Short mmCIF file of C-alpha atoms and ligand atoms in Angstrom, two decimals:
data_model
loop_
_atom_site.label_atom_id
_atom_site.label_comp_id
_atom_site.label_asym_id
_atom_site.label_seq_id
_atom_site.Cartn_x
_atom_site.Cartn_y
_atom_site.Cartn_z
CA MET A 1 -7.05 -9.83 82.02
CA PRO A 2 -3.36 -9.19 81.12
CA ASP A 3 -2.41 -10.81 77.66
CA HIS A 4 -0.45 -14.09 78.26
CA HIS A 5 -1.29 -15.49 74.75
CA LEU A 6 2.44 -16.40 73.72
CA ASP A 7 3.12 -18.05 76.98
CA PHE A 8 4.51 -21.53 75.93
CA ARG A 9 6.57 -21.99 79.18
CA SER A 10 4.11 -24.71 80.52
CA ASP A 11 0.67 -25.90 79.92
CA THR A 12 0.00 -24.68 83.49
CA ALA A 13 -0.23 -21.22 81.60
CA ALA A 14 -3.88 -22.41 80.57
CA TRP A 15 -5.94 -19.88 82.40
CA PRO A 16 -9.48 -20.57 83.82
CA SER A 17 -12.00 -19.39 81.15
CA VAL A 18 -14.95 -17.27 81.83
CA GLU A 19 -17.27 -20.39 81.61
CA MET A 20 -15.16 -22.20 84.20
CA ARG A 21 -15.16 -19.18 86.45
CA ALA A 22 -19.08 -19.00 86.25
CA THR A 23 -19.34 -22.54 87.50
CA MET A 24 -16.94 -21.92 90.30
CA LEU A 25 -19.23 -18.99 91.49
CA GLU A 26 -22.31 -21.12 91.55
CA ALA A 27 -20.72 -24.41 93.08
CA PRO A 28 -22.36 -25.60 96.23
CA VAL A 29 -19.73 -25.92 99.05
CA GLY A 30 -19.22 -27.40 102.59
CA ASP A 31 -16.26 -28.19 104.60
CA ASP A 32 -14.16 -30.69 102.96
CA VAL A 33 -11.92 -31.46 105.93
CA PHE A 34 -15.31 -32.88 107.40
CA ASP A 35 -15.66 -34.53 103.99
CA GLU A 36 -18.88 -32.54 103.51
CA ASP A 37 -18.38 -30.69 100.27
CA PRO A 38 -20.70 -31.71 97.70
CA THR A 39 -18.75 -30.46 94.75
CA VAL A 40 -15.65 -32.02 95.94
CA HIS A 41 -17.49 -35.35 96.25
CA LYS A 42 -18.99 -34.77 92.74
CA LEU A 43 -15.41 -34.28 91.36
CA GLN A 44 -13.88 -37.17 93.11
CA ASP A 45 -16.69 -39.64 92.16
CA ARG A 46 -16.63 -38.46 88.61
CA LEU A 47 -12.93 -38.75 88.21
CA ALA A 48 -12.73 -42.24 90.10
CA GLY A 49 -15.53 -43.37 87.54
CA MET A 50 -13.61 -42.27 84.50
CA LEU A 51 -10.65 -44.16 85.58
CA GLY A 52 -12.50 -47.18 86.60
CA LYS A 53 -11.60 -46.86 90.38
CA GLU A 54 -13.53 -46.74 93.56
CA ALA A 55 -12.39 -43.43 94.89
CA ALA A 56 -10.46 -40.24 94.33
CA LEU A 57 -8.89 -37.59 96.63
CA PHE A 58 -8.70 -33.78 95.63
CA VAL A 59 -5.49 -32.26 96.56
CA PRO A 60 -3.75 -28.73 96.00
CA SER A 61 -1.07 -30.21 93.58
CA GLY A 62 0.31 -33.05 91.70
CA THR A 63 3.31 -32.94 94.02
CA MET A 64 1.25 -33.79 96.90
CA ALA A 65 -0.66 -36.31 95.26
CA ASN A 66 2.69 -38.09 94.38
CA VAL A 67 4.03 -37.72 97.89
CA ILE A 68 0.84 -39.15 99.28
CA ALA A 69 1.16 -42.13 96.95
CA VAL A 70 4.71 -42.87 98.07
CA LEU A 71 3.49 -42.60 101.85
CA LEU A 72 0.69 -45.02 101.10
CA HIS A 73 2.85 -47.66 99.21
CA CYS A 74 6.15 -47.54 101.19
CA ARG A 75 7.55 -47.19 104.62
CA PRO A 76 10.78 -45.63 105.62
CA GLY A 77 13.86 -47.45 104.55
CA GLU A 78 11.99 -48.79 101.57
CA GLU A 79 12.61 -48.18 97.79
CA MET A 80 10.79 -47.51 94.57
CA ILE A 81 11.77 -48.21 90.93
CA VAL A 82 11.48 -45.28 88.80
CA GLU A 83 12.65 -43.85 85.56
CA ALA A 84 15.61 -41.37 86.05
CA GLN A 85 14.07 -38.55 84.01
CA SER A 86 10.74 -38.57 85.63
CA HIS A 87 9.14 -35.58 87.32
CA VAL A 88 9.45 -37.12 90.72
CA CYS A 89 13.25 -37.36 90.31
CA HIS A 90 13.71 -33.90 88.93
CA TYR A 91 11.10 -31.46 90.16
CA GLU A 92 9.66 -32.55 93.48
CA GLN A 93 12.69 -31.83 95.89
CA ALA A 94 13.19 -35.42 96.57
CA GLY A 95 9.90 -35.36 98.68
CA HIS A 96 9.84 -39.05 98.59
CA ALA A 97 13.17 -39.12 100.55
CA ARG A 98 12.50 -36.09 102.72
CA LEU A 99 8.75 -36.71 103.67
CA ALA A 100 8.55 -40.31 103.25
CA GLY A 101 11.99 -41.82 103.86
CA VAL A 102 11.84 -43.76 100.72
CA ALA A 103 14.64 -44.04 98.30
CA ALA A 104 14.27 -43.74 94.46
CA ARG A 105 16.18 -46.54 92.59
CA SER A 106 16.31 -44.76 89.20
CA VAL A 107 16.75 -46.35 85.83
CA GLN A 108 17.81 -44.37 82.66
CA GLY A 109 15.10 -45.10 80.20
CA GLU A 110 15.05 -44.14 76.38
CA ARG A 111 13.05 -40.78 76.16
CA GLY A 112 11.37 -41.79 79.39
CA VAL A 113 10.68 -45.51 78.59
CA MET A 114 12.36 -48.08 80.76
CA ARG A 115 12.32 -51.78 79.45
CA LEU A 116 11.20 -54.68 81.48
CA GLU A 117 14.82 -56.27 81.14
CA GLN A 118 16.22 -53.23 82.88
CA ILE A 119 14.22 -53.63 85.96
CA LYS A 120 13.82 -57.17 86.22
CA GLY A 121 16.99 -57.81 88.43
CA MET A 122 16.11 -54.82 90.69
CA ILE A 123 13.99 -56.46 93.43
CA ARG A 124 16.35 -56.78 96.21
CA ALA A 125 16.68 -59.96 98.11
CA ASP A 126 15.54 -60.38 101.68
CA ASP A 127 18.89 -59.45 103.45
CA VAL A 128 19.82 -57.09 106.41
CA HIS A 129 22.06 -55.03 104.08
CA PHE A 130 19.24 -54.16 101.55
CA ALA A 131 16.54 -51.72 101.35
CA ARG A 132 13.01 -53.33 100.69
CA THR A 133 11.70 -52.85 97.19
CA ARG A 134 8.18 -51.99 97.27
CA LEU A 135 6.87 -49.83 94.24
CA LEU A 136 7.06 -49.47 90.64
CA TRP A 137 6.58 -45.75 89.52
CA LEU A 138 5.72 -44.84 85.79
CA GLU A 139 4.99 -41.48 84.30
CA ASN A 140 2.47 -41.10 81.42
CA THR A 141 2.94 -38.90 79.44
CA HIS A 142 6.37 -38.49 80.07
CA ASN A 143 7.30 -34.78 80.61
CA ARG A 144 11.05 -35.00 80.04
CA GLY A 145 10.62 -37.86 77.63
CA GLY A 146 9.09 -35.10 75.30
CA GLY A 147 5.37 -35.63 76.48
CA ARG A 148 5.65 -39.11 75.19
CA VAL A 149 3.00 -41.65 75.46
CA LEU A 150 4.52 -44.77 77.04
CA PRO A 151 4.02 -47.93 74.70
CA TYR A 152 0.85 -49.56 76.03
CA ASP A 153 2.43 -53.06 75.87
CA THR A 154 5.47 -51.94 77.82
CA VAL A 155 3.15 -50.56 80.54
CA GLN A 156 1.18 -53.69 80.68
CA GLU A 157 4.22 -55.97 80.75
CA MET A 158 6.07 -54.07 83.47
CA CYS A 159 2.97 -53.83 85.55
CA ASP A 160 2.16 -57.43 85.33
CA TRP A 161 5.66 -58.29 86.32
CA ALA A 162 5.41 -55.85 89.34
CA ALA A 163 1.95 -57.44 90.51
CA GLU A 164 3.51 -60.96 90.18
CA ASN A 165 6.36 -59.73 92.47
CA SER A 166 4.16 -58.01 94.93
CA LEU A 167 5.23 -54.50 94.06
CA ALA A 168 2.71 -51.85 94.22
CA ARG A 169 2.22 -49.66 90.94
CA HIS A 170 1.78 -45.89 90.93
CA LEU A 171 1.12 -43.91 87.82
CA ASP A 172 2.08 -40.13 87.67
CA GLY A 173 -0.59 -39.39 85.32
CA ALA A 174 -0.55 -35.67 85.39
CA ARG A 175 -1.10 -35.69 81.69
CA ILE A 176 -2.94 -39.16 81.61
CA PHE A 177 -5.72 -37.56 79.44
CA ASN A 178 -3.27 -36.29 76.79
CA ALA A 179 -1.99 -39.91 76.77
CA ALA A 180 -5.63 -41.19 76.36
CA VAL A 181 -6.69 -38.69 73.58
CA ALA A 182 -3.24 -39.27 71.66
CA SER A 183 -3.27 -43.17 72.04
CA GLY A 184 -6.96 -43.75 71.62
CA ILE A 185 -6.68 -45.94 74.65
CA GLU A 186 -9.05 -45.02 77.34
CA ALA A 187 -7.77 -43.46 80.58
CA SER A 188 -9.49 -46.18 82.53
CA GLN A 189 -7.58 -48.91 80.58
CA TRP A 190 -4.28 -47.23 81.17
CA ALA A 191 -5.26 -46.87 84.91
CA SER A 192 -6.24 -50.57 85.17
CA HIS A 193 -2.74 -51.46 85.51
CA PHE A 194 -2.12 -49.20 88.67
CA ASP A 195 -3.12 -49.11 92.24
CA THR A 196 -2.89 -45.44 92.41
CA ILE A 197 -2.90 -42.58 89.81
CA ASN A 198 -2.15 -38.89 90.11
CA VAL A 199 -4.02 -36.66 87.64
CA CYS A 200 -3.48 -32.93 87.23
CA PHE A 201 -6.32 -30.45 86.50
CA SER A 202 -4.14 -27.56 86.43
CA LYS A 203 -2.09 -28.59 83.25
CA GLY A 204 -3.57 -28.84 79.80
CA LEU A 205 -7.00 -29.18 81.29
CA GLY A 206 -7.09 -25.49 82.20
CA ALA A 207 -8.15 -25.55 85.90
CA PRO A 208 -6.53 -23.01 88.05
CA VAL A 209 -5.55 -25.29 90.83
CA GLY A 210 -5.56 -28.96 91.86
CA SER A 211 -4.82 -32.67 91.30
CA ALA A 212 -6.25 -35.72 92.52
CA LEU A 213 -5.11 -39.16 93.57
CA VAL A 214 -7.10 -42.02 92.44
CA GLY A 215 -7.36 -45.58 93.67
CA SER A 216 -9.19 -47.96 96.06
CA ARG A 217 -11.61 -46.73 98.74
CA LYS A 218 -9.25 -48.04 101.37
CA MET A 219 -6.21 -46.45 100.07
CA ILE A 220 -7.92 -43.14 99.44
CA ARG A 221 -9.45 -43.21 103.16
CA GLU A 222 -5.77 -43.50 104.30
CA GLY A 223 -4.53 -40.98 101.71
CA MET A 224 -6.89 -38.46 103.49
CA ARG A 225 -4.85 -38.76 106.86
CA HIS A 226 -1.63 -38.06 104.77
CA ARG A 227 -3.27 -34.95 103.02
CA LYS A 228 -4.24 -33.53 106.33
CA LEU A 229 -0.56 -34.15 107.72
CA LEU A 230 0.77 -32.30 104.65
CA GLY A 231 -1.42 -29.45 105.08
CA GLY A 232 -3.58 -30.28 102.10
CA GLY A 233 -6.88 -30.30 103.91
CA MET A 234 -8.83 -27.51 102.47
CA ARG A 235 -12.13 -26.23 103.56
CA GLN A 236 -14.70 -24.88 101.03
CA ALA A 237 -12.78 -26.47 98.33
CA GLY A 238 -15.74 -26.87 96.21
CA VAL A 239 -14.97 -23.60 94.37
CA LEU A 240 -11.79 -25.26 93.10
CA ALA A 241 -13.23 -28.77 92.52
CA ALA A 242 -15.97 -26.89 90.38
CA ALA A 243 -13.15 -25.73 87.99
CA ALA A 244 -11.67 -29.13 87.89
CA LEU A 245 -15.13 -30.74 87.07
CA TYR A 246 -15.62 -28.26 84.38
CA ALA A 247 -12.17 -29.36 82.80
CA LEU A 248 -13.11 -32.91 83.00
CA GLU A 249 -16.47 -32.32 81.34
CA ASN A 250 -15.34 -29.75 78.70
CA ASN A 251 -11.46 -29.86 78.17
CA ILE A 252 -10.52 -33.30 77.52
CA ASP A 253 -11.51 -33.90 73.84
CA ARG A 254 -10.00 -30.62 72.84
CA LEU A 255 -6.50 -31.75 73.96
CA ALA A 256 -6.23 -33.18 70.35
CA ASP A 257 -5.95 -29.39 69.14
CA ASP A 258 -3.05 -29.10 71.41
CA HIS A 259 -1.41 -32.07 69.86
CA ALA A 260 -2.09 -30.75 66.31
CA ASN A 261 -0.73 -27.40 67.23
CA ALA A 262 2.32 -29.13 68.74
CA GLN A 263 3.02 -30.96 65.39
CA LEU A 264 2.45 -27.62 63.58
CA LEU A 265 5.18 -25.93 65.88
CA ALA A 266 7.60 -28.87 65.80
CA ARG A 267 7.49 -29.06 61.92
CA GLY A 268 7.92 -25.21 61.77
CA ILE A 269 10.88 -25.36 64.06
CA ALA A 270 12.55 -28.33 62.27
CA ALA A 271 12.64 -26.09 59.17
CA ILE A 272 14.51 -23.36 60.89
CA ASP A 273 18.32 -23.13 60.35
CA GLY A 274 20.31 -23.53 63.58
CA LEU A 275 17.34 -25.36 65.38
CA ASP A 276 16.74 -28.89 65.79
CA ALA A 277 13.05 -30.47 66.53
CA ARG A 278 11.92 -33.83 65.95
CA PRO A 279 8.09 -33.72 65.08
CA GLU A 280 7.95 -37.44 65.11
CA GLU A 281 9.01 -37.50 68.83
CA ALA A 282 6.30 -35.00 69.74
CA ASP A 283 3.37 -37.27 70.71
CA THR A 284 1.27 -34.85 72.63
CA ASN A 285 1.31 -31.34 73.68
CA LEU A 286 5.06 -30.73 74.59
CA VAL A 287 7.80 -29.98 72.04
CA PHE A 288 11.37 -30.14 72.96
CA PHE A 289 13.94 -28.75 70.47
CA ASN A 290 17.70 -27.98 70.44
CA VAL A 291 19.53 -24.80 69.77
CA GLU A 292 22.88 -25.52 67.91
CA GLU A 293 25.71 -24.47 69.86
CA SER A 294 27.11 -22.41 67.11
CA LEU A 295 24.11 -20.27 67.43
CA CYS A 296 23.40 -19.67 71.20
CA THR A 297 22.71 -21.31 74.50
CA ALA A 298 19.24 -22.26 75.36
CA GLU A 299 19.04 -19.71 77.96
CA GLY A 300 20.36 -16.98 75.65
CA PHE A 301 17.76 -17.84 73.13
CA VAL A 302 14.71 -18.03 75.45
CA GLU A 303 15.92 -14.48 76.62
CA GLU A 304 15.91 -13.42 73.09
CA LEU A 305 12.31 -14.84 72.52
CA ALA A 306 11.08 -13.16 75.56
CA ARG A 307 12.22 -9.84 74.33
CA HIS A 308 9.68 -10.34 71.56
CA ASP A 309 7.01 -11.42 73.95
CA LEU A 310 7.27 -15.17 73.50
CA GLN A 311 7.91 -17.27 76.40
CA MET A 312 9.54 -20.64 76.39
CA LEU A 313 11.30 -22.76 78.90
CA ALA A 314 15.20 -23.77 78.71
CA THR A 315 15.30 -27.29 80.24
CA GLY A 316 18.81 -27.97 79.42
CA PRO A 317 22.16 -26.26 78.20
CA GLN A 318 20.88 -26.40 74.48
CA THR A 319 17.25 -27.59 75.17
CA ILE A 320 14.12 -25.58 75.10
CA ARG A 321 10.55 -26.86 75.91
CA ALA A 322 7.40 -25.53 74.44
CA SER A 323 4.02 -26.46 75.80
CA LEU A 324 0.79 -26.17 73.85
CA HIS A 325 -2.39 -25.57 75.81
CA LEU A 326 -5.96 -24.07 75.53
CA ASP A 327 -4.78 -20.40 75.46
CA ILE A 328 -2.57 -21.08 72.42
CA SER A 329 -4.29 -21.23 69.09
CA GLU A 330 -3.11 -22.14 65.76
CA GLN A 331 -2.73 -18.47 64.88
CA ASP A 332 -0.58 -18.07 68.08
CA VAL A 333 1.69 -20.90 66.80
CA GLU A 334 2.13 -19.23 63.42
CA ARG A 335 3.13 -16.00 65.07
CA ALA A 336 5.50 -17.85 67.39
CA LEU A 337 7.16 -19.46 64.58
CA GLU A 338 7.74 -15.98 62.96
CA ILE A 339 9.38 -14.74 66.23
CA ILE A 340 11.62 -17.95 66.52
CA GLU A 341 12.62 -17.75 62.86
CA GLY A 342 13.60 -13.96 63.35
CA CYS A 343 15.56 -14.58 66.41
CA ALA A 344 17.53 -17.40 64.95
CA ARG A 345 18.12 -15.42 61.98
CA ASP A 346 19.44 -12.31 64.32
CA GLU A 347 21.52 -14.71 66.30
CA LYS A 348 23.22 -16.04 63.12
CA ARG A 349 23.78 -12.56 61.91
CA HIS A 350 25.34 -11.61 65.19
CA LYS A 351 27.84 -14.60 64.84
CA THR A 352 28.96 -13.67 61.34
C1 PLP B 401 3.19 -30.88 86.96
C2 PLP B 401 3.51 -32.39 87.17
C3 PLP B 401 3.48 -32.78 88.64
C4 PLP B 401 3.31 -31.97 89.72
O1 PLP B 401 2.23 -31.03 89.73
P1 PLP B 401 2.19 -29.72 90.63
O2 PLP B 401 0.74 -29.45 90.59
O3 PLP B 401 2.97 -28.73 89.80
O4 PLP B 401 2.86 -30.19 91.88
C5 PLP B 401 3.69 -34.27 88.78
N1 PLP B 401 4.10 -35.01 87.61
C6 PLP B 401 4.26 -34.60 86.44
C7 PLP B 401 4.55 -35.47 85.30
C8 PLP B 401 3.98 -33.21 86.08
O5 PLP B 401 4.05 -32.66 84.82
#
């Protein structure tokens, strides 16, 4: 295998381990479009149980799980309330609009967190001029909010309000287990406030492919139709489900290591001249930091890091994201900090 040890661009860079691959090799399979793959069933049942829901649907990606959720909750011409920096608003090609005909009414939160007062007036009246408001969409942990764990009370309050007003609730829980491990609040408790939840296996959990949509049996039954329409009906998908199952059984508790490494990295970066990191804002496995304008652009700094075999992601003109995951050890973080410090020093030297 090629060495990818200093790939901090995304937690999707967590590769399937040898043990995970062994379970894939041995997985019993069937045709999942006929709903006959025993390993897919096992995965779906296990995840549904962990989240306290009736059923789950294995899909190729989180993007597909999310768009299926929109299709389930809304009809064309309807609207969902969503935080402006959420993944669905930034990284999914407005699939809700293109594939479901649904508008996103976005609200600027504070590091990913909306307040109830902000959304209270947003349900539109029954009037021929207006779209119908149908869905409240939250993301936890919030990617662009810094991998932030949403405050539990805020989630509860907003979801209660949504339920009282007949809005459906969807959680983009691509990293719900990071939220559970960091907060000590069970994934099922977070999930209890939502009708549907997207969970990604291919992020920090380390599976090569796959996500799941979780919800009631009725919703998931209908979701199967949408999955087929979107081209997500897979045949002997058990080989992939086996990896996801392995991830659920072995890679959840260890997310705490990623969170500890994120703290180590953030504290190290905060101490480097010309860089600005806030360890107290790194709740989980993502670290966002800023490069001072006097030093360099984020793009330029990332290129410099890459020349030293350290990969990170520029997410804004001066902002860089680093993701921790199971292929990055404490030693890797220490090595990364040396490279970052060296590059910052070089940039400074070039400027003077
Ligand atoms: C990665 C991610 C997704 C989409 O997952 P893909 O499998 O990459 O399509 C959705 N939501 C959030 C918050 C994510 O981080």
